[in-house]
PDB file of C-alpha atoms in Angstrom:
ATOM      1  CA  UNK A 215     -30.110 -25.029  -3.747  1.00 44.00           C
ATOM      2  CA  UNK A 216     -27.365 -25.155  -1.587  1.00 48.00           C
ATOM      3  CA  UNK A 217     -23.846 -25.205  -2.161  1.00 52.00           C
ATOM      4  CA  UNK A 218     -21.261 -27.933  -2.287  1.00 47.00           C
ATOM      5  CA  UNK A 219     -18.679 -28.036   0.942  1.00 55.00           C
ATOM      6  CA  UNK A 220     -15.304 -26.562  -0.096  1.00 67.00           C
ATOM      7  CA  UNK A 221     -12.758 -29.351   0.629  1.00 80.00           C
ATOM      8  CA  UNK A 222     -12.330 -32.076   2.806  1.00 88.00           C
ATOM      9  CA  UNK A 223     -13.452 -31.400   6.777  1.00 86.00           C
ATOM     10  CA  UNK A 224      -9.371 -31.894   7.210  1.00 87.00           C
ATOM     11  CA  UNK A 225      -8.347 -29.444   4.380  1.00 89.00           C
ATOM     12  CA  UNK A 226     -11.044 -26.958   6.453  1.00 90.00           C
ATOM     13  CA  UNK A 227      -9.907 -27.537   9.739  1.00 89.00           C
ATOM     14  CA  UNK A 228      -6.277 -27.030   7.706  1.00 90.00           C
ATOM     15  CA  UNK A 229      -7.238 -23.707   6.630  1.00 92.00           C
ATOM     16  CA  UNK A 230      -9.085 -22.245   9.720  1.00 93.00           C
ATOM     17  CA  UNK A 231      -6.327 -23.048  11.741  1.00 93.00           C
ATOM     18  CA  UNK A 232      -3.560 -20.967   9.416  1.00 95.00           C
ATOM     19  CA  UNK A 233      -6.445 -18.135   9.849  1.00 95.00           C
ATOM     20  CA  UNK A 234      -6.178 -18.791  13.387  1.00 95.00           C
ATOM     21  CA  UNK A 235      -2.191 -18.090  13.019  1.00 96.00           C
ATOM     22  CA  UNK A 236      -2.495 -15.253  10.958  1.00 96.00           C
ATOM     23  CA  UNK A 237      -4.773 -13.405  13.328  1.00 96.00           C
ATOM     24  CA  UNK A 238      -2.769 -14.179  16.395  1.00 96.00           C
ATOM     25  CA  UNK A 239       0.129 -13.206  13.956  1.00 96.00           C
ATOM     26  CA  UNK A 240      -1.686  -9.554  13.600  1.00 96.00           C
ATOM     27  CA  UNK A 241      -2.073  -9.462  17.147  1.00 95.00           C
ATOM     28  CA  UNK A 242       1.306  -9.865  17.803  1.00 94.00           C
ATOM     29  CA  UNK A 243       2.357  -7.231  15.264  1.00 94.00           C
ATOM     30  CA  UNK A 244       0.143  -4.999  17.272  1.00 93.00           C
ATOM     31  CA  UNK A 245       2.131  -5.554  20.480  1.00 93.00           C
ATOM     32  CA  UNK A 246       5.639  -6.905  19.721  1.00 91.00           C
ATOM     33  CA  UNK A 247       6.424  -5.622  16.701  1.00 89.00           C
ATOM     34  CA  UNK A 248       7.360  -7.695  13.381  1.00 89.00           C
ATOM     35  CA  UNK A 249      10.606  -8.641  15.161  1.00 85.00           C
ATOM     36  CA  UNK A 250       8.725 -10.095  18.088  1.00 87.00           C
ATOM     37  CA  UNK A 251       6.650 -12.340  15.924  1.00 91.00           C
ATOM     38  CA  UNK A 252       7.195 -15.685  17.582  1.00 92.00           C
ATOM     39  CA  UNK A 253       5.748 -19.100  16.065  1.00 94.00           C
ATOM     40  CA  UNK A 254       5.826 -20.821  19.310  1.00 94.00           C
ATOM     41  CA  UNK A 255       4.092 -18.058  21.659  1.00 94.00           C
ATOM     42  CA  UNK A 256       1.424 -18.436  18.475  1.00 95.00           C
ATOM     43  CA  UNK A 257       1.353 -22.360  19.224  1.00 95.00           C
ATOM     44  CA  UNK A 258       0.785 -21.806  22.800  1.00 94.00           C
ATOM     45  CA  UNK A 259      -2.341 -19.642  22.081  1.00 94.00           C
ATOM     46  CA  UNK A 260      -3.615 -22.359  19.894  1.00 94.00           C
ATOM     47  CA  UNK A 261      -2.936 -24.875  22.923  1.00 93.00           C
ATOM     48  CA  UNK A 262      -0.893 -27.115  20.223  1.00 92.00           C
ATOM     49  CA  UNK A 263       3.017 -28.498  20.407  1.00 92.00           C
ATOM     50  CA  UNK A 264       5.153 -25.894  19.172  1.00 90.00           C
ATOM     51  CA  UNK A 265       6.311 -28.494  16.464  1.00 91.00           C
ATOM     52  CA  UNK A 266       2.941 -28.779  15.346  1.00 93.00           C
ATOM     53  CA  UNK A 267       2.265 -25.240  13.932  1.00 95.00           C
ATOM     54  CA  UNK A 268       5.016 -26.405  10.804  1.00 94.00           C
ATOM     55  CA  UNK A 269       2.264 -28.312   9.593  1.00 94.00           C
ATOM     56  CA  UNK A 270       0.942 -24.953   9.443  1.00 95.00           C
ATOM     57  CA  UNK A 271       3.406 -22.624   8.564  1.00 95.00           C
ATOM     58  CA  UNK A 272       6.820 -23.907   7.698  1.00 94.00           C
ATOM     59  CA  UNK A 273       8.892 -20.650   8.997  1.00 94.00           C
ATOM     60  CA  UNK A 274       8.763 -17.290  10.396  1.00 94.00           C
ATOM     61  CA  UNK A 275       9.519 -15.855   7.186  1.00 95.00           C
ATOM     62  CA  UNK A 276       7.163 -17.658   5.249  1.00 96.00           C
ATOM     63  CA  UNK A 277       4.251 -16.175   7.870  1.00 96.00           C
ATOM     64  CA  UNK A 278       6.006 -13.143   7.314  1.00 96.00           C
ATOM     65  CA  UNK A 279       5.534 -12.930   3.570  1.00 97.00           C
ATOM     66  CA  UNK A 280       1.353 -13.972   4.166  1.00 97.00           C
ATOM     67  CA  UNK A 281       0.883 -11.059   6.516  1.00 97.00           C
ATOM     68  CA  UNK A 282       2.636  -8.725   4.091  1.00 97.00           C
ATOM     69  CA  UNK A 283       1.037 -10.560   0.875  1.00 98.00           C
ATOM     70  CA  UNK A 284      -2.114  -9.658   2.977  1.00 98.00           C
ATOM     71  CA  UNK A 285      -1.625  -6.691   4.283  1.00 98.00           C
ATOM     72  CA  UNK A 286      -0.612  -5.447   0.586  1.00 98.00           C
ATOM     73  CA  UNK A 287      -4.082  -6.907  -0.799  1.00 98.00           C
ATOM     74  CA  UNK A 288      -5.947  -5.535   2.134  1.00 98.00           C
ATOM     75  CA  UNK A 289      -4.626  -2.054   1.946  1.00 98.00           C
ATOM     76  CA  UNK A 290      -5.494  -2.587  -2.473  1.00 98.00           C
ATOM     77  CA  UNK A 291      -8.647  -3.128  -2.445  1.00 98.00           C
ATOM     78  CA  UNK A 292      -9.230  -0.660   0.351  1.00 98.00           C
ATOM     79  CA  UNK A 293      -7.847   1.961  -2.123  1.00 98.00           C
ATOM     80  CA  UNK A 294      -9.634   0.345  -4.809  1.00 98.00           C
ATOM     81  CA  UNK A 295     -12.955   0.126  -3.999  1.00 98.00           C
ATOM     82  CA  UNK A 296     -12.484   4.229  -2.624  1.00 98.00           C
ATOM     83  CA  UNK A 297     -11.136   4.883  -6.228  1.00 96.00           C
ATOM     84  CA  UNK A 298     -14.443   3.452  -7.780  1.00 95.00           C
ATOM     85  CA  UNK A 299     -17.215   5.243  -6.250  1.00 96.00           C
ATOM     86  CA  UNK A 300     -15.170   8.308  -7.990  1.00 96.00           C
ATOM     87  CA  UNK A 301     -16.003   9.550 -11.386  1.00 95.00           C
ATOM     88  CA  UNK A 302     -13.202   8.094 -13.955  1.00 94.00           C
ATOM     89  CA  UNK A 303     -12.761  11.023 -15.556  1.00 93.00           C
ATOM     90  CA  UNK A 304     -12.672  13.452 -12.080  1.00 95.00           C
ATOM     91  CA  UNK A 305      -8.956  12.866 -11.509  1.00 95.00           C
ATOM     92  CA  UNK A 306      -8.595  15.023  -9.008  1.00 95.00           C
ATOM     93  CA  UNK A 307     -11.118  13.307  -6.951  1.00 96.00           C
ATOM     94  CA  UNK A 308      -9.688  10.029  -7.889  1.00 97.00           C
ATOM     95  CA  UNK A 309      -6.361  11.308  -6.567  1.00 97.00           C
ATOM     96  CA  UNK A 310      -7.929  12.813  -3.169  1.00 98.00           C
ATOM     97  CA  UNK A 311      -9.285   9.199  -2.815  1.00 98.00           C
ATOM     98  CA  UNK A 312      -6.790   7.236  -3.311  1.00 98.00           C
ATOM     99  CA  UNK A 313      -5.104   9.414  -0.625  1.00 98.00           C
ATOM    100  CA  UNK A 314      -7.294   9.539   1.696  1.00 98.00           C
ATOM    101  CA  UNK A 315      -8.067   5.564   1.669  1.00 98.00           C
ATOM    102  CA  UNK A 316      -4.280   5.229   2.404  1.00 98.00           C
ATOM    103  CA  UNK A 317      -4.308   7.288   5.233  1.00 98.00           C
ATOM    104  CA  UNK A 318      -7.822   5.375   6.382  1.00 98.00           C
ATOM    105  CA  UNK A 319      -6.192   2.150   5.956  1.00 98.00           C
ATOM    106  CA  UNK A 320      -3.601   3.018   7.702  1.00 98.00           C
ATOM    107  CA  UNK A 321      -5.279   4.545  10.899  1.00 98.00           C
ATOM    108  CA  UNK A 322      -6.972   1.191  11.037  1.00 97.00           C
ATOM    109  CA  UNK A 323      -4.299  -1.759  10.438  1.00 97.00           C
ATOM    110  CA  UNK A 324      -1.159   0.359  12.061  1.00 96.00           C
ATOM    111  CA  UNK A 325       1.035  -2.747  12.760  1.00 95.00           C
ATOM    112  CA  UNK A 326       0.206  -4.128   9.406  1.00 97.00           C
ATOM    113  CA  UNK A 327       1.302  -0.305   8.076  1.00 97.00           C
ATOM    114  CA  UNK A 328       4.386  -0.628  10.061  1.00 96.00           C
ATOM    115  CA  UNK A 329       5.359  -3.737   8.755  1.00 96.00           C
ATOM    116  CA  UNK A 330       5.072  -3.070   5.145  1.00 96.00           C
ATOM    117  CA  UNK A 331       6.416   0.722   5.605  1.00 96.00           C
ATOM    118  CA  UNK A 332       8.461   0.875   8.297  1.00 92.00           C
ATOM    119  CA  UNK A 333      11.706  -0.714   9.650  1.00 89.00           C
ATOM    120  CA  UNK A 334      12.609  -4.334   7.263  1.00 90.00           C
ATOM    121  CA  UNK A 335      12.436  -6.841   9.497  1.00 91.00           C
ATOM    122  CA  UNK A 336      16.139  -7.927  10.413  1.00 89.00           C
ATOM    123  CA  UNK A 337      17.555 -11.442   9.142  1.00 90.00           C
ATOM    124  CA  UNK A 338      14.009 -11.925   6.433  1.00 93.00           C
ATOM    125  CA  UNK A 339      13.708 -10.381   2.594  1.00 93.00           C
ATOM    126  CA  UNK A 340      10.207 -10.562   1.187  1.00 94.00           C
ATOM    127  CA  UNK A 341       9.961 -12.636  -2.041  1.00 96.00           C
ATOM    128  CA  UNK A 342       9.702 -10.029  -4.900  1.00 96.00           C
ATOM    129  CA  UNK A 343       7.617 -12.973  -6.665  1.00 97.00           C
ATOM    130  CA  UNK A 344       5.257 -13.369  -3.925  1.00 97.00           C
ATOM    131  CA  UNK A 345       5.141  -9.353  -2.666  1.00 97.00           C
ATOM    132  CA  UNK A 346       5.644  -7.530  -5.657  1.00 96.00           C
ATOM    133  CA  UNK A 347       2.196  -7.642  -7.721  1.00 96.00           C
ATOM    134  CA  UNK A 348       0.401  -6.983  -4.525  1.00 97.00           C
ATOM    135  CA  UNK A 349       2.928  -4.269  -3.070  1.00 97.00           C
ATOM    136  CA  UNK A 350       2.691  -2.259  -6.225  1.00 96.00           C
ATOM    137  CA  UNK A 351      -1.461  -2.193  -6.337  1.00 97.00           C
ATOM    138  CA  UNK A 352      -1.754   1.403  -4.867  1.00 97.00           C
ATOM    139  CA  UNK A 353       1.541   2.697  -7.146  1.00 96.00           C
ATOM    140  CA  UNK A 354      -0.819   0.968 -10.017  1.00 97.00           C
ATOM    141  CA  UNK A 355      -3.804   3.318  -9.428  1.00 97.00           C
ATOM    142  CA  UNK A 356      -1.183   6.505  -9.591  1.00 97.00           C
ATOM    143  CA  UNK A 357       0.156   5.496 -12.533  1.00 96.00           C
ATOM    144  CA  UNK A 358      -3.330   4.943 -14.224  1.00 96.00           C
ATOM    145  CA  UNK A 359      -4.248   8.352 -13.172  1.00 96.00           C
ATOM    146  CA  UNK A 360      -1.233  10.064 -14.631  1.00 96.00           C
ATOM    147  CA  UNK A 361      -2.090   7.874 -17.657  1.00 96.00           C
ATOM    148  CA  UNK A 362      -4.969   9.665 -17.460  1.00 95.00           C
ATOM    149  CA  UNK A 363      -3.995  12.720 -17.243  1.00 94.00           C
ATOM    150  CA  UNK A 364      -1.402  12.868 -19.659  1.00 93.00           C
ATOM    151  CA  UNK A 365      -3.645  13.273 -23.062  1.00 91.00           C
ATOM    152  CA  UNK A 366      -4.740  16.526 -21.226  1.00 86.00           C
ATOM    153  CA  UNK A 367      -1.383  17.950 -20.703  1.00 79.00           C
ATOM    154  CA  UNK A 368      -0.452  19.400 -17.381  1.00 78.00           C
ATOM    155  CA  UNK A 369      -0.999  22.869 -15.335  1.00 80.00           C
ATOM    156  CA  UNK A 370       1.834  24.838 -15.321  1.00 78.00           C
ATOM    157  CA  UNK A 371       4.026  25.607 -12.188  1.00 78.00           C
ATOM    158  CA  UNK A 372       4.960  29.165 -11.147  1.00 76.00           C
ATOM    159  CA  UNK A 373       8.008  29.449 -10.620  1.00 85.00           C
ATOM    160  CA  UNK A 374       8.807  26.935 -13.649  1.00 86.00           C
ATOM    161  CA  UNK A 375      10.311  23.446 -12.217  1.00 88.00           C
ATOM    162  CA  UNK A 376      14.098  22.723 -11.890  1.00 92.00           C
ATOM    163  CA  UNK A 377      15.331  21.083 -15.253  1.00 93.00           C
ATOM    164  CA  UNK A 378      14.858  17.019 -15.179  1.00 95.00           C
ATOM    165  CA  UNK A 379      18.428  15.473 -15.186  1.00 97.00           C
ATOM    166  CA  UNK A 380      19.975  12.561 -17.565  1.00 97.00           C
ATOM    167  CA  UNK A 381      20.491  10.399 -15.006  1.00 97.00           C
ATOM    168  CA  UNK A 382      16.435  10.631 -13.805  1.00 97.00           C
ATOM    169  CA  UNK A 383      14.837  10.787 -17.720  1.00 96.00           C
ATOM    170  CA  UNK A 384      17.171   7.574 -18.363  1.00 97.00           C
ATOM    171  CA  UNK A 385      14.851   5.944 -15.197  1.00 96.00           C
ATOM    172  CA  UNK A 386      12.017   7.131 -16.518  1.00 95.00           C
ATOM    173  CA  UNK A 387      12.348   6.344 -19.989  1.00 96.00           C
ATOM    174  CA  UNK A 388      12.793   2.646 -18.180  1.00 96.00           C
ATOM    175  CA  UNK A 389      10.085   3.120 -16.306  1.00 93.00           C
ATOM    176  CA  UNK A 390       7.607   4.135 -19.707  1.00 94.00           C
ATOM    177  CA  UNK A 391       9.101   0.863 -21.306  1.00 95.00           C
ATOM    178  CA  UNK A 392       8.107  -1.443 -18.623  1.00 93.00           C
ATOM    179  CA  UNK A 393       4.963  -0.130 -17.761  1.00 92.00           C
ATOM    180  CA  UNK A 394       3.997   0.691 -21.639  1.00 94.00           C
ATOM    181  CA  UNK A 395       2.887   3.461 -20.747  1.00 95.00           C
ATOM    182  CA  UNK A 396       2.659   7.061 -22.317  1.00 93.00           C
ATOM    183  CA  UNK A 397       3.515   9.380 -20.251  1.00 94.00           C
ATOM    184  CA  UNK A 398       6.146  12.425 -20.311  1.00 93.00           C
ATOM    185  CA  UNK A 399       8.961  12.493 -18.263  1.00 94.00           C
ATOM    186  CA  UNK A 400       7.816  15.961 -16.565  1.00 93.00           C
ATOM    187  CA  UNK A 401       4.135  14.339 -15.207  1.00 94.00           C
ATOM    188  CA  UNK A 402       5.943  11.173 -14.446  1.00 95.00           C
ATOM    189  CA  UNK A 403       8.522  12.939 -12.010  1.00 95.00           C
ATOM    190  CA  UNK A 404       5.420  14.945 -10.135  1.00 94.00           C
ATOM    191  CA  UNK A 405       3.515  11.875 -10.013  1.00 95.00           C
ATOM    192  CA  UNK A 406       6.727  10.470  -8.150  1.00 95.00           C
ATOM    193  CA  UNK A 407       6.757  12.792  -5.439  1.00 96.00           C
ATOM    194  CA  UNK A 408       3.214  13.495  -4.600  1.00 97.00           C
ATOM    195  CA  UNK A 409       3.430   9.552  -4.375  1.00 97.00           C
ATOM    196  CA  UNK A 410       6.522   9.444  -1.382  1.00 97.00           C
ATOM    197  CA  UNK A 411       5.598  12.607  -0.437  1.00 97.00           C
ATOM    198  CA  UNK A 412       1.475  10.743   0.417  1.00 98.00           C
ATOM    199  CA  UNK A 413       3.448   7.811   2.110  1.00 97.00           C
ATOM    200  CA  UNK A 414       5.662  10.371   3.925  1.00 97.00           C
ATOM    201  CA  UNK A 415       3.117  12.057   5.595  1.00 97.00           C
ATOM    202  CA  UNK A 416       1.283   9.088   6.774  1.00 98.00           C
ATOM    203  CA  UNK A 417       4.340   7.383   8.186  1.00 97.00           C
ATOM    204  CA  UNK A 418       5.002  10.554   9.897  1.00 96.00           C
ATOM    205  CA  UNK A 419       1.358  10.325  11.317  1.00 96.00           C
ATOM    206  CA  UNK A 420       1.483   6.856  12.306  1.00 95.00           C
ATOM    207  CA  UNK A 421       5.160   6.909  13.614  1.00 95.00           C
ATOM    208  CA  UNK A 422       4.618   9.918  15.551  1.00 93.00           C
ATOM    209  CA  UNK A 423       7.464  12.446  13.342  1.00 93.00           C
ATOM    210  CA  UNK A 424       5.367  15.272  13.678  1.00 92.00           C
ATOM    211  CA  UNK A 425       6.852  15.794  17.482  1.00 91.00           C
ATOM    212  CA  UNK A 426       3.396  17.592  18.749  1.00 88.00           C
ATOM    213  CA  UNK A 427       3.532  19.896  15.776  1.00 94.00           C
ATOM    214  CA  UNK A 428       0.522  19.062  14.234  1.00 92.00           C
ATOM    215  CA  UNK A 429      -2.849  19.048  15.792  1.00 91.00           C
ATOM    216  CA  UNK A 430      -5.259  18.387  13.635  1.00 95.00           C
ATOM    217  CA  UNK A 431      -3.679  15.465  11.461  1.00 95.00           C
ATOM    218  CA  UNK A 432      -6.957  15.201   9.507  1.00 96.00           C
ATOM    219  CA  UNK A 433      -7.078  18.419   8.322  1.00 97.00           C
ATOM    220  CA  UNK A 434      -3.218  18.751   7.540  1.00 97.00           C
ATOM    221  CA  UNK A 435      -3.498  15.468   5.860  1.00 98.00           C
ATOM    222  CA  UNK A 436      -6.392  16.824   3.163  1.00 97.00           C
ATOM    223  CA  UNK A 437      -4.878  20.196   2.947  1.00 97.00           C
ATOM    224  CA  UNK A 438      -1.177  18.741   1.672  1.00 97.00           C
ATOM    225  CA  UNK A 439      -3.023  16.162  -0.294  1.00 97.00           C
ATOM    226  CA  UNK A 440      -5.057  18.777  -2.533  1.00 96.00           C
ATOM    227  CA  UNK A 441      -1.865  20.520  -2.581  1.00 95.00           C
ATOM    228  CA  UNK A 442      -0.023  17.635  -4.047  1.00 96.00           C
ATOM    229  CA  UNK A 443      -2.885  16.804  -6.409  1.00 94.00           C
ATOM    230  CA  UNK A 444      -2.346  20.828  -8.046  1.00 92.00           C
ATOM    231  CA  UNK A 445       1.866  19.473  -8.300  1.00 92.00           C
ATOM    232  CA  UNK A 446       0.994  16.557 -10.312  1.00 93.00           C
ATOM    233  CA  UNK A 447      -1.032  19.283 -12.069  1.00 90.00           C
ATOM    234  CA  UNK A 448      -4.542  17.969 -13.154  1.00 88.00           C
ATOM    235  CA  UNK A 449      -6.519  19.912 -16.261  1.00 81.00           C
ATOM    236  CA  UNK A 450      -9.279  22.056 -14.825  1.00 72.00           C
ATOM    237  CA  UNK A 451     -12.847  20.199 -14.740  1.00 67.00           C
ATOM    238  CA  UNK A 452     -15.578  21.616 -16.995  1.00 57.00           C
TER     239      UNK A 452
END
């Protein structure tokens, strides 16, 4: 049995070509940066008039916000899919993958990286309505782990952490009652920081921070990730 044709030959030919864009699009992250991004050099690889590709793509911003929309998506399910050959109830190892699947992810798609993490892109503002579901799907999986984690209670730090002030438990009491979510101020503040703190380190990676200063970035990389998954403080496995 074979399947029916999706759409019209023209609706096809429609969406091939705004592949074709996109991927020239990626290409030009890759060598002029997101401020580079030009619709009419992309029309002149396609061999069209640069007024055709509007038919296409009505802006540069509204390309913009696909690649990111993308590039968000791509860089979710990469992160999902590592999460889910993990046993649920291992959070540790759910935490080392989620990590690590960032860091892969990143390695692989470094424009797309830089143009979702690194400098905004000047004059354009992503639509929160558009970016934010898929721009929050890796901050998603942390959160469900420290839901996780949170029936358990926490390992305790040596020495014991700084006291949590007003200002922060009033955020994350806001946070809690968006999210509806139950989890205590304390986990929610670690779970915070080994989050910018895994970002932070593959930025610095990408971006070239580390001056020459690390050598092995792999092994750095897993070493400060175990050591941020004993700060969020998961219960011991039996």
């Amino acid at each position: 049995m074979t399947s029916e044709p999706i759409g019209t030959p023209r609706q096809r030919a429609h969406a091939q070509t705004v592949l074709d864009i996109k991927r020239l699009a990626r290409e030009q992250l890759a060598t002029e940066g997101s401020s580079g991004l030009s619709l009419r050099a992309i029309a002149r690889q396609l061999g069209i008039v640069s007024s055709a590709i509007y038919r296409y793509v009505p802006s540069r911003d509204e390309l913009l916000t696909m690649l990111i929309v993308d590039a968000y998506n791509s860089l979710g399910d990469a992160t999902e899919t590592a999460q889910r050959r993990v046993r649920r109830a291992d959070l540790e190892k759910r935490w080392l993958a989620i990590g690590r699947a960032v860091r892969g992810w990143a390695l692989e798609h470094r424009a797309e990286y830089a143009l979702l993490y690194g400098s905004p892109v000047p004059g354009y503002a992503a639509p929160a309505e558009r970016t934010a579901g898929p721009g929050t799907r890796v901050i998603q999986l942390i959160i469900e782990l420290l839901v996780d984690t949170a029936p358990h209670g926490v390992r305790p730090t040596e020495p014991a952490p700084p006291p949590i002030p007003a200002a922060l438990k009033r955020d994350m009491r806001e946070l809690r009652e968006n999210l509806d979510i139950d989890v205590d101020d304390e986990l929610l503040v670690r779970g915070f920081l080994a989050w910018s703190a895994l970002y932070g380190m593959v930025s610095f990676e990408l971006f070239g921070q580390y001056g020459g200063s690390v050598q092995h970035n792999a092994a750095f990389f897993d070493h400060q990730l175990a050591r941020l998954g004993q700060l969020i403080g998961f219960p011991e496995q039996n």
